[in-house]
Amino acid sequence: MADSDKNQKGFTQLPEMHSKSLRGPQSFNEHADFITSQPAESKGKNADKMPAENSDKAPLEYDPQYILQVRDLKKYFPIKDGMLSRTVGYVKAVDGVTFNLKRGTTMGLVGESGCGKTTTGRAILRLSGDKTGGDVLFNGKEVYDLTKKELHDARTNMQIIFQDPFSSLSPRMPVGEIIGEAVREHKLVPKAEFDDYIDNIMDKCGLQPFHKDRYPHEFSGGQRQRICIARALALNPEFVVCDEPVSALDVSIQAQIINLLKDLQEQFNLTYLFISHDLSVVEHISDTVGVMYLGNLVEYGETDDIFRNPLHPYTKALFSAIPIPDPTVKMKRIVLEGSIPSPANPPEGCKFHTRCAQCMEKCKHEVPVQREIEPGHYVVCHLYDDAAKASAE
């Protein structure tokens, strides 16, 4: 049996209910920055077929103020079993995510491990194969409709800083080649100006020209992350996915990298999608924040609004874990109970109801829809159904 089959065995030895999920109507507000997707019913006998996208949906209209528009993005990974590697289900890593990102701003994407943050970033950049559904517009063009040549050219405008600076750099290439490889591939500068261009990029990222001839293992963690940033910025991109760029660094180096990212954003008018576990860092660098849980955005809003008044029970639990540097302040930690559901078999109704202390009966059966509680502050929770109705009246 193939290794991939063995690795998936833990998913396939599940009750029959694992091949069944719910997906119903979708709720979308054209003025909102995100949308919640509600599961539709699928039977186990149709597990071999990839869930179909709703073709009746109106095309996503381009709004020039947004560099990135994502609507109902889905990315499922098939679960294989048996000698014929038959598809018996799907891991719903990203299950209906929508947001708009303005030019020159930073959106923070937070949530616990396994909620789909990194997959969302990779799916936006078309780094994880074909999407399962949804729309991704970058500068008004659907990323997944680009030809091979068009996608090759678009790579100069979309870049990613990977999470691990230790494994994302080739150990067999000197730093100058790592940073300049893509520059040479895309022919961004003449050969005579190549060395000066690389020196300039390295200088902006806090690296010295003599570092070009050294290999990654000769650098510290913070320096390696600067190399990763220089590699991304060498192509002069407009949009950068920062996939937990400081998680592997100590606190003092984290501050240097965050300040570097902010300085570069002001200098080059960059737009960031900043993925992180560190809520303090997200508060410091982000203009807007999206909170993910099990493949969905459960809350979205301006950074000040989210941190001043978190609405979703999951958001409140996350924020209660932020340490306060004052020994006289006693924190009231919200500890989530219950097991974390599998994205291969998400719960019926609200996905968070199995761990929510405020769970109501309808949470177990009805999927909540997006509600705008404050201007620009959206939440997906049944607790705010009455408040939204009252404000509408």
Short mmCIF file of C-alpha atoms in Angstrom, two decimals, residues 112 292-294 296 298 311-318 334-341 346-360 363-364 366 368 380-381 383:
data_model
loop_
_atom_site.label_atom_id
_atom_site.label_comp_id
_atom_site.label_asym_id
_atom_site.label_seq_id
_atom_site.Cartn_x
_atom_site.Cartn_y
_atom_site.Cartn_z
CA GLU A 112 -5.72 28.08 15.62
CA MET A 292 -10.94 31.75 10.84
CA TYR A 293 -12.40 28.59 12.31
CA LEU A 294 -12.53 25.24 10.50
CA ASN A 296 -14.65 29.68 7.51
CA VAL A 298 -16.40 33.78 11.65
CA LEU A 311 -18.21 39.47 19.17
CA HIS A 312 -17.89 35.80 18.26
CA PRO A 313 -17.35 33.39 21.21
CA TYR A 314 -14.35 31.91 19.38
CA THR A 315 -12.79 35.35 18.91
CA LYS A 316 -13.30 36.11 22.60
CA ALA A 317 -11.59 32.84 23.56
CA LEU A 318 -8.62 33.62 21.31
CA ILE A 334 -11.77 31.42 28.38
CA VAL A 335 -10.95 27.74 28.00
CA LEU A 336 -12.66 26.02 25.09
CA GLU A 337 -14.11 22.63 25.92
CA GLY A 338 -14.90 19.73 23.67
CA SER A 339 -12.90 18.17 20.88
CA ILE A 340 -11.81 19.98 17.73
CA PRO A 341 -13.95 18.74 14.84
CA PRO A 346 -17.56 19.16 10.08
CA PRO A 347 -20.49 19.36 12.50
CA GLU A 348 -24.01 20.10 11.38
CA GLY A 349 -25.20 23.65 11.94
CA CYS A 350 -22.64 26.05 13.37
CA LYS A 351 -19.21 24.45 13.16
CA PHE A 352 -18.25 25.93 16.53
CA HIS A 353 -21.24 24.66 18.51
CA THR A 354 -19.38 21.57 19.81
CA ARG A 355 -17.00 23.83 21.77
CA CYS A 356 -19.19 26.86 22.50
CA ALA A 357 -20.32 27.54 26.08
CA GLN A 358 -23.21 29.67 24.75
CA CYS A 359 -24.51 27.02 22.35
CA MET A 360 -28.28 27.09 21.74
CA CYS A 363 -26.83 26.25 16.71
CA LYS A 364 -26.79 22.46 16.35
CA GLU A 366 -28.98 25.88 11.57
CA PRO A 368 -25.56 31.03 11.03
CA VAL A 380 -21.32 34.79 11.95
CA CYS A 381 -23.18 33.71 15.09
CA LEU A 383 -26.28 35.06 19.31
#
